[in-house]
Amino acid sequence: MHDRDQLAANINNRQAAWPPRRRPLALAISRALLGGTLAAGALLEQATAAEAVTEAAPQATQAQSQTEAQATAPAPAPARSSAKAATAAEDAAIGVVTITAQSRSQTAQSVPIAMQLVSADQISKLAAANLSAMNGYIPGLTVDAEQPSQPKFSMRGIGTADFGIGTDGPVGVYVDGVYTGKTGGALMNFNDTQRIEVLKGPQGTLFGRNSAAGAISIITKEPSQQREGEVHLRAGNDGMRYLDGLLNVPLNDTMALRMAVVDQRSDGWLKDAASGEHLNGTGDWGLRATLRWDAPQQTRVLLSWEHEKLSQKARPAFGLVALPAAPGAPTVPANPATYLDPRTAPVYNDAIGNAEARDFDGVTLRLERPFGWGSFNSTTAYRHFASRNLEDSDGSNRINSHLDTVNYESNSSWQQEFKFSGKNQAVDWVAGASLFYERANQNSQLNMYTDTHNTVLNNLAGLPIYSLLDDAAQQFGVPAKFFGNSWQENMYNRSTAKAYALFADTIWHVTPKINLTAGVRLTHDDKQFSWYSPNRNAAGLDATLAQLDKAGFFPGLVQAGALTPEQLAAALGALGQNIAFNNPSAAAQKVEAHQSWSDVSPRLVLDYKLLPDVMVYGSVSKGYQSGGFNALAVAGKYEPETIWNYEAGLKSYFREQHLLINASLFHYKFSNLQSLSLIGNTGAAVPSYQVSSSNQVASGVDFEARWQPTRDLRLFFSSEFISQKYQHFVTGDGVDLSDQAVGAPLWSAAAGVDYTWRAVLDGKLNLSLQHAYTGATRCNADALQGACLNTPAFRAGTAKQHTDLRLGWDAGSGGWGVALFVNNAFDKRYVNRIDNTSTGILGTPFAIVSDPRRIGFELRLSM
């Protein structure tokens, strides 16, 4: 016992300085895995010494408490406080923190869920504006912010990518417990963020709506009774400017106000080759204000308001074909062997009114009230946003191939959740009810010219009707304007969605080492939806046709034998009907649908503590996402998604070595997974993105390690392996993808190192280097989606690497600091995907390309 007593004394007398002696890592791991008496005792005593800064394990025994009391008694109070503060800081530095992933305050390492935590420190060192800037650093999670008002989330290969209001996403995004939806309100700027909890696998029991693949929980900082102020200023290449600031003010002994603002702008790194206009600048600012009231009877009330305004150019379209001399048009079909490299080719965009904009407002009221039996929490939230995304969809600046697409959306939602919780030595429980109401309007719009329509008719049917009629009018000496007229089509959707749920989740402490968690969620969804697509709007063309008809031009063509009556009727019919939204049932009046679904989603988890800081667990859980409607396919609906996920994992923390190792094995089966695909065989001339459902299966491994070998050095590594494939699936174009890969890369990984030099110019110098790797897209036979392509000029779907670097100095007083940061340090450029919307009708495919290197300077001021 001498060794144990000596170790306890060392722990209790440790100071803020890093201890000079380290036990060999291999020996510590070996003893932990073998269950050696000395290692177990040492880890146990260390765990109890740190209880003041981490939540006590529910199964802690009376003997452990007595050991802590005996060990701490000889140490002076200041030494104990210093040791505990040092331990807390060391633990937090590698992610051993308190979280709320299970609607309870627990240490992250005691939660039997595969997860990854992102701290405010990591967000700052990456100069990340929003979740999309974390791409690659959370293996398994992909956030596509190509269109920030229509973001795409995917976790463990599961994502919808649909922008229609009739679908929901399988990855739930929550801010302070409030569901943000999947479109305009889902991707917001980081604004006074405390941490992000990324939970992998179905989380519906606790999080509820649409978290069948996983949940992203963003926690913001709350007002405190300490006066606080801070400002960050950044400036960089391509006109990048960034500001965020916060002010925390105590109003009285029971109330405090916290306000935060963020503003990011840039000119963009790309210019239109013809007009010289910047194409991909950013413009986004937001404000958050939170009032905290510590009411009587230990009641806490938090009222917050958030506003954000996005106003910038829409994503650019990088054309892939060389344009012939005007008025020539590209060849159909386009030949990939002749594609240009979009990373170096000139860019021509001519979207009229090019813009992506969003106005967002949200109000949240949270109330927490303790009782003798437990506690009561209420969350009431209202969200509203209006967005517009008008973008070039042909990658050219020719009037005879001009094609713009627009998405207008307005969304209002109201949420209410009541939650009851309590715990004792035997059980820790949470139960409650939630209500969700959403009303949304969407207008999907297509804009082109009659010149474009003439090209489409010629490419699809070999009949350039406008050219033929224009030639005939000239021959007859009749003035007519067939070209240069605008053509617009619209699909109007309205949606009303209601969801009600009851949930319960209980942790039974079976023994001091074994916990059994059982949870269930009962959900009922009710949705109403409508489609309306009136006839095209082409006022200039209609005026020309009416003028010619009045002059007897069309009867004259028949009399002259130029056209038969049937040919004339067909030609005029082609000029009068939609080419994209052409379902006749929704042209005269709206088509309505109403559907409801109910579901029971359980979860069962068993965890066992091999040692106080080493836990293994196994779980089975069901995820559910309600059915819905296809916004662009009239009367199109789909059934709910369900996923069964099976998982086994390890969570371990070797406290003396400051080493954290987590791993999990998972296997899931997904039924009716809703995904967005480009469908060419829709009966319309223009292909459209529509929702299709498939059954998928996947197996994989998640791994994470964090190590702080010295006081000033931290290292981390995380990775995910996943093998995902379709079970049975035939696309809308008839391509059989059964047993083929879905597309998710086999491997993704991230690694980083963080080192601090102290006593540098009366401050400290910190270097942060982080690297992310995402494997190549696993290709299948569905080439129309553009995820994979190999041409002489470039490849789409290749593996990607990204390196971020930051060197910062902070004054010893903490009052100010400066930093130099570099994103994408090695200037890696990739073709993210090919968009084939206009390939088959105009011969104008275009690409989406990743951003180049960004270099910036940061100034921080604090008070």
mmCIF file with all atom_site columns, C-alpha atoms in Angstrom, residues 742-746 774-780 787-788 796-800 832:
data_model
loop_
_atom_site.group_PDB
_atom_site.id
_atom_site.type_symbol
_atom_site.label_atom_id
_atom_site.label_alt_id
_atom_site.label_comp_id
_atom_site.label_asym_id
_atom_site.label_entity_id
_atom_site.label_seq_id
_atom_site.pdbx_PDB_ins_code
_atom_site.Cartn_x
_atom_site.Cartn_y
_atom_site.Cartn_z
_atom_site.occupancy
_atom_site.B_iso_or_equiv
_atom_site.pdbx_formal_charge
_atom_site.auth_seq_id
_atom_site.auth_comp_id
_atom_site.auth_asym_id
_atom_site.auth_atom_id
_atom_site.pdbx_PDB_model_num
ATOM 1  C CA . VAL A 1 742 ? -23.753 4.979  -51.953 1.00 0.00 ? 742 VAL A CA 1
ATOM 2  C CA . GLY A 1 743 ? -20.864 7.409  -52.250 1.00 0.00 ? 743 GLY A CA 1
ATOM 3  C CA . ALA A 1 744 ? -19.590 8.035  -48.714 1.00 0.00 ? 744 ALA A CA 1
ATOM 4  C CA . PRO A 1 745 ? -15.775 7.774  -48.565 1.00 0.00 ? 745 PRO A CA 1
ATOM 5  C CA . LEU A 1 746 ? -14.341 4.741  -46.829 1.00 0.00 ? 746 LEU A CA 1
ATOM 6  C CA . THR A 1 774 ? -11.479 12.922 -46.591 1.00 0.00 ? 774 THR A CA 1
ATOM 7  C CA . GLY A 1 775 ? -11.220 9.874  -48.825 1.00 0.00 ? 775 GLY A CA 1
ATOM 8  C CA . ALA A 1 776 ? -12.363 9.625  -52.409 1.00 0.00 ? 776 ALA A CA 1
ATOM 9  C CA . THR A 1 777 ? -16.053 9.360  -53.213 1.00 0.00 ? 777 THR A CA 1
ATOM 10 C CA . ARG A 1 778 ? -17.092 5.751  -53.749 1.00 0.00 ? 778 ARG A CA 1
ATOM 11 C CA . CYS A 1 779 ? -18.542 5.890  -57.224 1.00 0.00 ? 779 CYS A CA 1
ATOM 12 C CA . ASN A 1 780 ? -21.515 3.972  -58.618 1.00 0.00 ? 780 ASN A CA 1
ATOM 13 C CA . ALA A 1 787 ? -20.175 13.141 -57.819 1.00 0.00 ? 787 ALA A CA 1
ATOM 14 C CA . CYS A 1 788 ? -17.541 11.239 -59.807 1.00 0.00 ? 788 CYS A CA 1
ATOM 15 C CA . ALA A 1 796 ? -14.235 15.023 -59.483 1.00 0.00 ? 796 ALA A CA 1
ATOM 16 C CA . GLY A 1 797 ? -14.709 12.933 -56.353 1.00 0.00 ? 797 GLY A CA 1
ATOM 17 C CA . THR A 1 798 ? -11.021 12.607 -55.449 1.00 0.00 ? 798 THR A CA 1
ATOM 18 C CA . ALA A 1 799 ? -9.655  12.440 -51.890 1.00 0.00 ? 799 ALA A CA 1
ATOM 19 C CA . LYS A 1 800 ? -9.335  15.855 -50.229 1.00 0.00 ? 800 LYS A CA 1
ATOM 20 C CA . ASN A 1 832 ? -16.403 19.212 -55.553 1.00 0.00 ? 832 ASN A CA 1
#
